[in-house]
Amino acid sequence: MSKGGCCLKTKKRSLQTKIFGLVLLLGLLLIMLLTVFYSFMESKQIEENKGRMALQISKTVSVIPTIISAFQTDDPSKMIQPIAERIRKETGAEFVVIGNKEGIRYSHPVKSMIGKKMRGGDNERALHNGEYYVSKAKGSLGPSIRGKSPILNKKGEVIGIVSVGFLLEDIQHQILKNVSKVIVVSLFALLISLIGSILLARNIRKDTMGLEPYQIAALYKEKNAVLHGVKEGILAIDQDGYITAMNQPAKKLLHIKGSVRHLKVDGLFPSNYLYQVLRSGSPLIDKEMVWKDKTVIVNCTPLFEESGISGVVASFRDKTEIEDMLNTISEVKRYSEDLRAQTHEFTNKLYVLLGLLQLGEFEQAVEMIQTETRTLQNQNSIVFNQIKDTKIQAILLGKLGKASEKKINFEIVVDSYLEVLPPHIKLSNLILIIGNLIDNAFEAVYDAKFPTVKFFATDLGSDIIFEISDNGKGIGEKEIPHLFDKGFTTKSGNEPRGFGLSNAEEAVQELNGMIEVQSSQESGTIFTVYLPKTNERNESLE
């Protein structure tokens, strides 16, 4: 089967072979057509020339006085034959035959033919009508073209005929000789064309960097596949700023529809960086710019040819997506740290319990176990029986461990109740929203005498509601409007802060929800999140 497949595979021919074959085929066809046409025209022209010459010679001979007077003698051939032969040799004619009114020859290149009747049957017009004309006929020497002229006496009476002829065989030899010269010249021209075709093919291959057309086509297909397969937006322009290529991610990111090929990049995309690279020839790496509602990271690379810069290729990506990914990774890391804290706290309690048992303090050990059991039972009863979404359960268990390690009283309100969340609310969204708000509450109660953070959740009605409250020192009225600004923080220190609440608000807005803040210095701060059960905006976009 594989051998058959290999046999059926078409062999690719090189560009040089194709051009060479095309020029050879066209050249041979042209030579053939020109040869046939030229042979026909040359044959016709030579026959016409020979006919005119034969007729002119015959006319000249017919008016020679010696020839006319010879007809009055007893032996006309004696005077006519030498004159006719001399004229034949000087003019190159095949024969000069002179005959009387009955067609009896007085001269002939073959002396034995003198006195015999002329052949061909084409003398009537001259002998009977006195016409001068050219004819074709087969005589004693073979087929020939003849010039016929009547010989007239002084009274104007026809007394004889002059027939001057050229053999058609000789005419054909002359035509073939002339045509052969044309063929030689044509073959020489064909040879020059073939050499030119080879040089042209080499020059084209030089321009295509040694690649054959089928290789260029394969590269073009691969380029298109790569261009539209990458997630980053890619845009290419020529040295005049016209777009030569743009992939689908670029169109989607820039909100462009339809074909943009051969359009100016100005207006479709901020072109300052592109023209800067065209002018300088130096690439630009990771330049940030704002386009409509997006922050875009741009990389620009110049394209070079022998003559200089021929264009620029720009790749760009949405910085918002990168930030979301980094934020999600950060929150997942924080979530894993919460689980580690829970494990660490449980390990510490096991060590305390082991110490009590080794010291023989069995009553205290039992009391500790009962206390922890009651606490875990209360917490687990709410977490596992009333909070039925596994994503929320996982987050709360991690935060319970972290609160225990930090000596914070983290309470899940008894009235909390939550069914499984809709599929459009992802774990990454919940980590950004609930994780950041609880961590922010933990930090808010750090200096409180009895640090307490409460979590409440319900899905009654058309919204899912989360409420996180703390008994910290609260937030000032002037600070609340800036609370969700990126980089804004009320805490001191050198560590980068001010991104948790901003990320939480972005995640809430992505889910088409809202977040409220209530705060006072006496009672602390309450964050309330409202998330619609149906994400109407996303559904309409789909």
Coordinates of C-alpha atoms in Angstrom, one line a residue:
M1 CA 0.0 0.0 0.0
S2 CA 2.8 2.4 0.9
K3 CA 4.6 1.6 -2.4
G4 CA 1.5 2.4 -4.4
G5 CA 1.1 5.7 -2.5
C6 CA 4.7 6.6 -3.2
C7 CA 4.2 5.8 -6.9
L8 CA 1.1 8.0 -7.1
K9 CA 2.9 10.9 -5.5
T10 CA 3.5 13.6 -8.1
K11 CA 7.1 14.7 -8.5
K12 CA 7.6 18.5 -8.0
R13 CA 9.3 20.2 -10.9
S14 CA 11.7 23.1 -10.4
L15 CA 10.9 26.6 -11.6
Q16 CA 13.9 26.4 -14.0
T17 CA 12.6 23.2 -15.5
K18 CA 9.1 24.8 -16.0
I19 CA 10.4 28.0 -17.6
F20 CA 12.9 26.0 -19.7
G21 CA 10.2 23.6 -20.9
L22 CA 7.7 26.5 -21.6
V23 CA 10.3 28.5 -23.6
L24 CA 11.3 25.3 -25.5
L25 CA 7.7 24.4 -26.4
L26 CA 6.8 27.9 -27.4
G27 CA 10.0 28.3 -29.4
L28 CA 9.5 25.0 -31.3
L29 CA 5.9 25.8 -32.0
L30 CA 6.7 29.3 -33.2
I31 CA 9.5 28.0 -35.4
M32 CA 7.2 25.4 -36.9
L33 CA 4.5 27.9 -37.6
L34 CA 6.9 30.5 -39.0
T35 CA 8.6 27.8 -41.2
V36 CA 5.3 26.7 -42.7
F37 CA 4.2 30.2 -43.3
Y38 CA 7.5 31.3 -44.6
S39 CA 7.8 28.3 -46.9
F40 CA 4.4 28.9 -48.3
M41 CA 5.1 32.6 -48.9
E42 CA 8.6 32.0 -50.2
S43 CA 7.3 29.3 -52.6
K44 CA 4.7 31.6 -53.9
Q45 CA 7.0 34.6 -54.2
I46 CA 9.8 32.6 -55.9
E47 CA 7.4 31.1 -58.4
E48 CA 6.0 34.5 -59.1
N49 CA 9.5 35.9 -59.6
K50 CA 10.6 33.0 -61.8
G51 CA 7.4 33.3 -63.8
R52 CA 7.9 37.0 -64.3
M53 CA 11.6 36.4 -65.3
A54 CA 10.6 33.6 -67.7
L55 CA 7.9 35.8 -69.3
Q56 CA 10.3 38.7 -69.6
I57 CA 13.0 36.6 -71.2
S58 CA 10.5 35.1 -73.6
K59 CA 9.3 38.6 -74.5
T60 CA 12.8 39.8 -75.1
V61 CA 13.7 36.7 -77.3
S62 CA 10.4 37.0 -79.3
V63 CA 11.4 40.5 -80.6
I64 CA 15.0 39.7 -81.6
P65 CA 15.2 40.5 -85.3
T66 CA 17.6 37.6 -86.0
I67 CA 15.1 35.2 -84.5
I68 CA 12.2 36.6 -86.5
S69 CA 14.2 36.6 -89.8
A70 CA 15.4 33.1 -89.2
F71 CA 11.8 31.9 -89.7
Q72 CA 12.2 32.9 -93.4
T73 CA 15.2 30.6 -93.9
D74 CA 15.2 27.0 -95.0
D75 CA 16.8 25.8 -91.7
P76 CA 15.6 28.2 -88.9
S77 CA 17.2 26.0 -86.2
K78 CA 20.7 26.6 -87.5
M79 CA 20.4 30.3 -86.6
I80 CA 18.0 30.1 -83.6
Q81 CA 19.6 27.3 -81.6
P82 CA 23.0 29.1 -80.8
I83 CA 21.2 32.3 -79.9
A84 CA 18.7 30.4 -77.6
E85 CA 21.4 28.5 -75.8
R86 CA 23.5 31.6 -75.2
I87 CA 20.5 33.4 -73.7
R88 CA 19.6 30.3 -71.6
K89 CA 23.1 30.1 -70.1
E90 CA 23.4 33.8 -69.5
T91 CA 19.9 34.1 -67.8
G92 CA 20.1 30.8 -65.8
A93 CA 16.9 29.5 -67.4
E94 CA 16.4 25.7 -67.6
F95 CA 15.4 25.9 -71.2
V96 CA 14.7 28.5 -74.0
V97 CA 12.6 26.7 -76.6
I98 CA 11.5 28.4 -79.8
G99 CA 9.0 26.7 -82.1
N100 CA 6.9 27.5 -85.2
K101 CA 3.2 28.0 -85.4
E102 CA 2.7 24.2 -85.4
G103 CA 4.7 23.9 -82.2
I104 CA 7.7 22.2 -83.9
R105 CA 10.9 23.0 -81.9
Y106 CA 13.7 25.1 -83.6
S107 CA 15.8 25.1 -80.3
H108 CA 16.1 23.0 -77.2
P109 CA 18.9 22.3 -74.6
V110 CA 18.8 18.7 -75.8
K111 CA 19.6 18.8 -79.5
S112 CA 17.9 15.5 -80.2
M113 CA 14.6 17.2 -79.2
I114 CA 14.9 19.8 -82.0
G115 CA 12.4 19.2 -84.8
K116 CA 9.9 17.5 -82.5
K117 CA 6.6 18.8 -81.3
M118 CA 6.6 20.9 -78.0
R119 CA 5.0 19.3 -75.0
G120 CA 2.7 20.6 -72.2
G121 CA -0.3 21.6 -74.2
D122 CA -0.1 25.2 -73.0
N123 CA 0.8 26.9 -76.3
E124 CA -2.7 27.6 -77.7
R125 CA -3.1 31.0 -76.1
A126 CA 0.1 32.3 -77.6
L127 CA -0.2 30.7 -81.0
H128 CA -3.9 31.3 -81.6
N129 CA -4.6 34.5 -79.5
G130 CA -1.2 36.1 -79.5
E131 CA -1.1 36.4 -75.6
Y132 CA 1.8 36.7 -73.3
Y133 CA 1.4 34.6 -70.1
V134 CA 2.9 32.4 -67.5
S135 CA 1.9 28.7 -67.1
K136 CA 2.8 25.5 -65.3
A137 CA 3.1 22.3 -67.3
K138 CA 5.2 19.1 -67.6
G139 CA 7.5 19.2 -70.6
S140 CA 10.3 17.0 -71.9
L141 CA 12.6 18.1 -69.0
G142 CA 9.9 17.7 -66.3
P143 CA 7.4 20.0 -64.5
S144 CA 8.3 23.6 -64.9
I145 CA 7.0 27.2 -64.8
R146 CA 7.1 28.8 -68.2
G147 CA 6.9 32.2 -69.8
K148 CA 5.1 32.1 -73.2
S149 CA 5.4 34.8 -75.8
P150 CA 4.2 34.7 -79.5
I151 CA 6.7 35.6 -82.3
L152 CA 5.1 38.1 -84.7
N153 CA 6.2 39.1 -88.2
K154 CA 6.2 42.6 -89.6
K155 CA 2.5 42.2 -90.4
G156 CA 1.7 41.3 -86.8
E157 CA 1.0 37.7 -87.6
V158 CA 1.9 34.9 -85.2
I159 CA 4.6 32.9 -86.9
G160 CA 6.0 31.1 -83.8
I161 CA 6.4 30.9 -80.0
V162 CA 9.1 31.3 -77.4
S163 CA 8.9 29.2 -74.2
V164 CA 11.4 30.0 -71.4
G165 CA 11.1 27.9 -68.3
F166 CA 12.5 27.0 -64.9
L167 CA 12.1 23.5 -63.4
L168 CA 9.8 23.3 -60.3
E169 CA 12.4 21.0 -58.7
D170 CA 15.0 23.7 -58.9
I171 CA 12.6 26.2 -57.4
Q172 CA 11.8 23.8 -54.6
H173 CA 15.5 23.4 -53.9
Q174 CA 15.9 27.1 -53.7
I175 CA 12.9 27.4 -51.4
L176 CA 14.3 24.7 -49.1
K177 CA 17.7 26.4 -49.1
N178 CA 16.1 29.7 -48.0
V179 CA 13.9 28.0 -45.4
S180 CA 16.9 26.2 -44.0
K181 CA 18.6 29.5 -43.4
V182 CA 15.5 30.7 -41.6
I183 CA 15.5 27.6 -39.4
V184 CA 19.1 28.0 -38.5
V185 CA 18.5 31.6 -37.4
S186 CA 15.3 30.5 -35.5
L187 CA 17.2 27.7 -33.7
F188 CA 19.9 30.2 -32.8
A189 CA 17.2 32.5 -31.4
L190 CA 15.7 29.5 -29.6
L191 CA 19.1 28.8 -28.0
I192 CA 19.4 32.4 -26.9
S193 CA 15.9 32.2 -25.4
L194 CA 16.7 29.0 -23.5
I195 CA 19.8 30.5 -22.1
G196 CA 17.8 33.6 -21.1
S197 CA 15.1 31.4 -19.5
I198 CA 17.8 29.7 -17.3
L199 CA 19.2 33.1 -16.3
L200 CA 15.7 34.3 -15.6
A201 CA 14.9 31.3 -13.4
R202 CA 18.1 31.7 -11.5
N203 CA 17.4 35.4 -10.9
I204 CA 13.8 34.6 -9.7
R205 CA 15.3 31.9 -7.3
K206 CA 17.7 34.5 -6.0
D207 CA 14.8 36.8 -5.3
T208 CA 12.9 33.9 -3.6
M209 CA 16.0 33.0 -1.5
G210 CA 16.5 29.8 -3.4
L211 CA 13.0 28.5 -2.8
E212 CA 10.9 26.8 -5.4
P213 CA 7.3 28.0 -6.0
Y214 CA 5.8 24.9 -4.3
Q215 CA 8.1 25.5 -1.3
I216 CA 7.0 29.1 -1.1
A217 CA 3.3 28.0 -1.2
A218 CA 4.0 25.5 1.6
L219 CA 5.7 28.3 3.7
Y220 CA 2.7 30.6 3.0
K221 CA 0.3 28.0 4.3
E222 CA 2.4 27.3 7.3
K223 CA 2.7 31.1 8.0
N224 CA -1.1 31.5 7.8
A225 CA -1.5 28.5 10.2
V226 CA 1.0 29.9 12.7
L227 CA -0.3 33.5 12.3
H228 CA -3.9 32.5 13.1
G229 CA -2.9 29.8 15.6
V230 CA -1.0 32.0 18.1
K231 CA -3.1 33.7 20.8
E232 CA -1.2 37.0 20.6
G233 CA -2.3 39.6 18.0
I234 CA 0.1 40.0 15.1
L235 CA 0.2 43.0 12.7
A236 CA 2.6 43.6 9.8
I237 CA 3.0 46.7 7.7
D238 CA 5.2 47.7 4.8
Q239 CA 7.6 50.7 4.6
D240 CA 4.7 53.0 3.6
G241 CA 2.5 52.0 6.5
Y242 CA 0.1 49.8 4.6
I243 CA -1.1 46.6 6.4
T244 CA 0.2 43.4 4.8
A245 CA -1.0 40.9 7.4
M246 CA -3.2 40.7 10.5
N247 CA -4.4 37.6 12.4
Q248 CA -7.8 37.0 14.0
P249 CA -6.6 37.6 17.6
A250 CA -5.4 41.0 16.5
K251 CA -8.7 41.9 14.9
K252 CA -10.6 40.7 18.0
L253 CA -8.4 42.6 20.3
L254 CA -8.6 45.8 18.3
H255 CA -12.3 45.4 17.5
I256 CA -11.7 45.3 13.7
K257 CA -14.0 43.4 11.3
G258 CA -13.5 42.6 7.6
S259 CA -10.3 42.7 5.5
V260 CA -7.7 45.3 6.3
R261 CA -5.1 44.3 3.7
H262 CA -3.6 47.3 1.9
L263 CA -5.2 49.8 4.3
K264 CA -3.2 52.4 6.2
V265 CA -2.5 51.4 9.7
D266 CA -3.2 54.9 10.9
G267 CA -6.6 55.0 12.7
L268 CA -6.9 51.3 13.0
F269 CA -4.1 51.0 15.5
P270 CA -1.8 53.5 17.3
S271 CA 1.1 53.7 14.8
N272 CA 3.6 55.8 16.7
Y273 CA 5.7 52.8 17.7
L274 CA 5.5 51.2 14.3
Y275 CA 6.8 54.4 12.5
Q276 CA 9.5 54.8 15.1
V277 CA 10.8 51.4 14.3
L278 CA 10.6 52.1 10.5
R279 CA 12.7 55.2 11.0
S280 CA 15.3 53.8 13.5
G281 CA 15.5 50.2 12.5
S282 CA 15.7 49.2 16.2
P283 CA 13.2 46.9 17.8
L284 CA 10.9 48.0 20.6
I285 CA 10.2 45.5 23.4
D286 CA 7.3 45.4 25.9
K287 CA 6.0 48.9 25.3
E288 CA 2.7 49.7 27.0
M289 CA -0.1 51.7 25.4
V290 CA -3.8 52.3 25.9
W291 CA -6.1 51.4 23.1
K292 CA -9.8 52.1 23.6
D293 CA -10.7 50.2 26.8
K294 CA -7.6 48.0 26.9
T295 CA -4.0 48.3 28.1
V296 CA -1.9 46.6 25.4
I297 CA 1.7 45.4 25.5
V298 CA 3.4 45.9 22.1
N299 CA 6.6 44.4 20.6
C300 CA 7.8 45.8 17.3
T301 CA 10.5 44.1 15.1
P302 CA 11.8 45.6 11.8
L303 CA 12.0 43.6 8.6
F304 CA 15.1 44.1 6.5
E305 CA 15.9 43.6 2.8
E306 CA 19.1 44.4 0.9
S307 CA 17.8 47.9 0.2
G308 CA 17.0 48.6 3.8
I309 CA 14.0 48.3 6.1
S310 CA 11.0 46.9 4.2
G311 CA 8.4 46.9 7.0
V312 CA 7.6 46.1 10.7
V313 CA 5.9 43.2 12.5
A314 CA 4.2 44.1 15.7
S315 CA 2.9 41.5 18.3
F316 CA 0.6 42.7 21.1
R317 CA -1.3 41.2 23.9
D318 CA -3.9 42.4 26.4
K319 CA -2.3 43.4 29.6
T320 CA -5.6 43.0 31.4
E321 CA -5.5 39.2 30.7
I322 CA -2.0 39.0 32.0
E323 CA -2.9 40.8 35.2
D324 CA -5.9 38.6 35.7
M325 CA -3.7 35.5 35.3
L326 CA -1.1 36.8 37.7
N327 CA -3.8 37.8 40.2
T328 CA -5.4 34.4 40.0
I329 CA -2.0 32.7 40.5
S330 CA -1.4 34.9 43.5
E331 CA -4.7 34.1 45.0
V332 CA -4.2 30.4 44.4
K333 CA -0.8 30.7 46.1
R334 CA -2.5 32.4 49.0
Y335 CA -5.1 29.7 49.2
S336 CA -2.4 27.1 49.3
E337 CA -0.8 29.0 52.2
D338 CA -4.1 29.1 54.0
L339 CA -4.2 25.3 53.7
R340 CA -0.6 25.0 54.9
A341 CA -1.5 27.3 57.9
Q342 CA -4.5 25.0 58.7
T343 CA -2.2 22.0 58.6
H344 CA 0.4 23.7 60.7
E345 CA -2.2 24.7 63.3
F346 CA -3.5 21.1 63.5
T347 CA 0.0 19.8 63.9
N348 CA 0.6 22.2 66.8
K349 CA -2.5 21.0 68.5
L350 CA -1.5 17.4 68.1
Y351 CA 1.9 18.2 69.7
V352 CA 0.1 19.9 72.7
L353 CA -2.2 16.9 73.0
L354 CA 0.8 14.5 72.9
G355 CA 2.5 16.6 75.6
L356 CA -0.6 16.5 77.9
L357 CA -0.8 12.7 77.5
Q358 CA 2.9 12.2 78.2
L359 CA 2.5 14.4 81.4
G360 CA -0.5 12.4 82.5
E361 CA -2.8 15.3 82.3
F362 CA -5.6 13.1 80.9
E363 CA -8.5 15.3 82.0
Q364 CA -7.0 18.3 80.3
A365 CA -6.3 16.3 77.2
V366 CA -9.9 15.0 77.1
E367 CA -11.2 18.5 77.6
M368 CA -9.1 19.8 74.8
I369 CA -10.3 17.1 72.5
Q370 CA -13.9 17.8 73.4
T371 CA -13.5 21.6 72.9
E372 CA -11.9 21.1 69.5
T373 CA -14.5 18.6 68.6
R374 CA -17.3 20.9 69.5
T375 CA -15.7 23.8 67.5
L376 CA -15.1 21.6 64.5
Q377 CA -18.6 20.1 64.7
N378 CA -20.1 23.6 64.7
Q379 CA -18.0 24.9 61.9
N380 CA -18.2 21.7 59.8
S381 CA -22.0 21.5 60.3
I382 CA -22.4 24.9 58.7
V383 CA -19.6 24.4 56.1
F384 CA -20.7 21.0 54.9
N385 CA -24.4 21.0 55.6
Q386 CA -25.5 24.5 54.8
I387 CA -22.7 25.6 52.3
K388 CA -23.1 23.0 49.5
D389 CA -20.8 24.5 47.0
T390 CA -17.4 22.7 47.2
K391 CA -15.5 25.8 46.0
I392 CA -16.8 27.9 48.9
Q393 CA -16.2 25.0 51.3
A394 CA -12.5 24.8 50.2
I395 CA -12.0 28.5 50.6
L396 CA -13.6 28.6 54.0
L397 CA -11.7 25.7 55.4
G398 CA -8.4 27.3 54.3
K399 CA -9.4 30.6 56.0
L400 CA -10.5 28.8 59.2
G401 CA -7.0 27.3 59.4
K402 CA -5.4 30.7 58.7
A403 CA -7.6 32.4 61.3
S404 CA -6.7 29.7 63.9
E405 CA -3.0 30.3 63.3
K406 CA -3.4 34.1 63.6
K407 CA -5.6 33.7 66.7
I408 CA -8.5 35.4 65.0
N409 CA -12.1 34.3 65.8
F410 CA -13.4 33.5 62.3
E411 CA -17.2 32.8 62.5
I412 CA -19.5 31.5 59.8
V413 CA -22.9 32.9 60.6
V414 CA -25.3 30.1 61.5
D415 CA -28.0 31.5 59.1
S416 CA -25.7 31.0 56.1
Y417 CA -27.1 28.8 53.4
L418 CA -25.8 28.3 49.9
E419 CA -26.7 25.9 47.1
V420 CA -24.2 24.9 44.4
L421 CA -23.2 28.0 42.5
P422 CA -24.0 28.6 38.8
P423 CA -21.2 27.3 36.4
H424 CA -20.3 30.8 35.2
I425 CA -18.9 31.6 38.7
K426 CA -15.5 30.1 38.6
L427 CA -13.1 29.2 41.4
S428 CA -10.7 31.9 40.3
N429 CA -13.5 34.5 40.6
L430 CA -14.4 33.3 44.2
I431 CA -10.7 33.3 45.3
L432 CA -10.3 36.9 44.1
I433 CA -13.5 38.1 45.7
I434 CA -14.0 36.1 49.0
G435 CA -10.3 35.4 49.5
N436 CA -9.3 39.0 49.2
L437 CA -12.2 40.3 51.3
I438 CA -11.5 37.8 54.2
D439 CA -7.8 38.5 54.1
N440 CA -8.4 42.2 54.1
A441 CA -10.7 41.6 57.2
F442 CA -8.0 39.6 58.9
E443 CA -5.5 42.4 58.5
A444 CA -8.1 45.0 59.7
V445 CA -8.6 43.2 63.1
Y446 CA -4.9 42.6 63.6
D447 CA -4.7 45.2 66.5
A448 CA -8.2 44.5 67.9
K449 CA -8.5 43.3 71.5
F450 CA -10.8 40.4 70.5
P451 CA -10.3 40.1 66.7
T452 CA -13.4 38.7 65.1
V453 CA -14.3 38.2 61.4
K454 CA -17.7 37.0 60.3
F455 CA -18.8 35.4 57.0
F456 CA -22.4 35.2 55.8
A457 CA -23.7 33.7 52.6
T458 CA -27.2 33.3 51.1
D459 CA -28.7 32.6 47.7
L460 CA -32.3 33.6 48.4
G461 CA -33.8 35.7 45.6
S462 CA -32.2 36.4 42.3
D463 CA -28.7 37.2 43.7
I464 CA -26.0 35.4 45.6
I465 CA -25.0 37.5 48.6
F466 CA -21.7 37.3 50.5
E467 CA -21.1 39.4 53.6
I468 CA -17.7 39.7 55.4
S469 CA -17.6 41.9 58.5
D470 CA -14.8 42.7 61.0
N471 CA -14.5 44.6 64.3
G472 CA -11.4 46.5 63.2
K473 CA -10.9 50.2 63.5
G474 CA -12.9 51.0 60.3
I475 CA -12.2 53.1 57.3
G476 CA -12.4 56.9 57.0
E477 CA -15.1 58.5 54.9
K478 CA -12.5 60.2 52.7
E479 CA -10.8 56.9 52.0
I480 CA -13.9 54.9 51.0
P481 CA -14.2 56.4 47.5
H482 CA -10.6 55.3 46.7
L483 CA -10.8 52.0 48.4
F484 CA -11.0 50.0 45.1
D485 CA -8.4 52.1 43.3
K486 CA -5.5 50.0 42.2
G487 CA -2.4 50.7 44.4
F488 CA -4.4 52.5 47.1
T489 CA -3.9 51.3 50.7
T490 CA -4.4 52.6 54.2
K491 CA -1.6 50.3 55.6
S492 CA 2.0 51.2 56.0
G493 CA 5.1 49.2 55.0
N494 CA 7.4 48.6 52.0
E495 CA 5.6 45.6 50.6
P496 CA 3.4 46.2 47.4
R497 CA -0.2 46.7 48.5
G498 CA -3.5 48.1 47.3
F499 CA -4.3 45.4 44.7
G500 CA -6.5 42.9 46.7
L501 CA -9.7 45.0 46.9
S502 CA -9.1 46.3 43.3
N503 CA -8.8 42.7 42.0
A504 CA -11.9 41.8 44.0
E505 CA -14.0 44.6 42.5
E506 CA -12.8 43.7 38.9
A507 CA -13.9 40.1 39.5
V508 CA -17.3 41.2 40.8
Q509 CA -17.8 43.5 37.7
E510 CA -16.8 40.7 35.4
L511 CA -19.7 38.7 36.9
N512 CA -22.0 41.7 36.4
G513 CA -22.3 42.1 40.2
M514 CA -21.7 44.9 42.6
I515 CA -19.9 45.4 45.9
E516 CA -20.9 47.7 48.8
V517 CA -18.9 49.0 51.8
Q518 CA -20.2 50.2 55.2
S519 CA -17.7 51.2 57.8
S520 CA -17.4 53.0 61.1
Q521 CA -14.7 53.4 63.7
E522 CA -16.9 52.0 66.4
S523 CA -18.3 48.8 64.8
G524 CA -15.7 48.0 62.0
T525 CA -16.3 47.4 58.3
I526 CA -18.8 45.3 56.4
F527 CA -18.3 44.3 52.7
T528 CA -21.4 43.0 50.9
V529 CA -21.1 41.4 47.5
Y530 CA -24.1 40.8 45.1
L531 CA -23.6 38.3 42.3
P532 CA -26.5 37.6 39.8
K533 CA -27.4 34.0 39.4
T534 CA -27.6 34.5 35.6
N535 CA -24.8 36.3 33.8
E536 CA -27.1 38.1 31.4
R537 CA -24.4 40.3 29.9
N538 CA -22.2 37.4 28.9
E539 CA -25.1 35.4 27.6
S540 CA -26.2 38.3 25.4
L541 CA -22.6 38.6 24.1
E542 CA -22.5 35.0 23.2

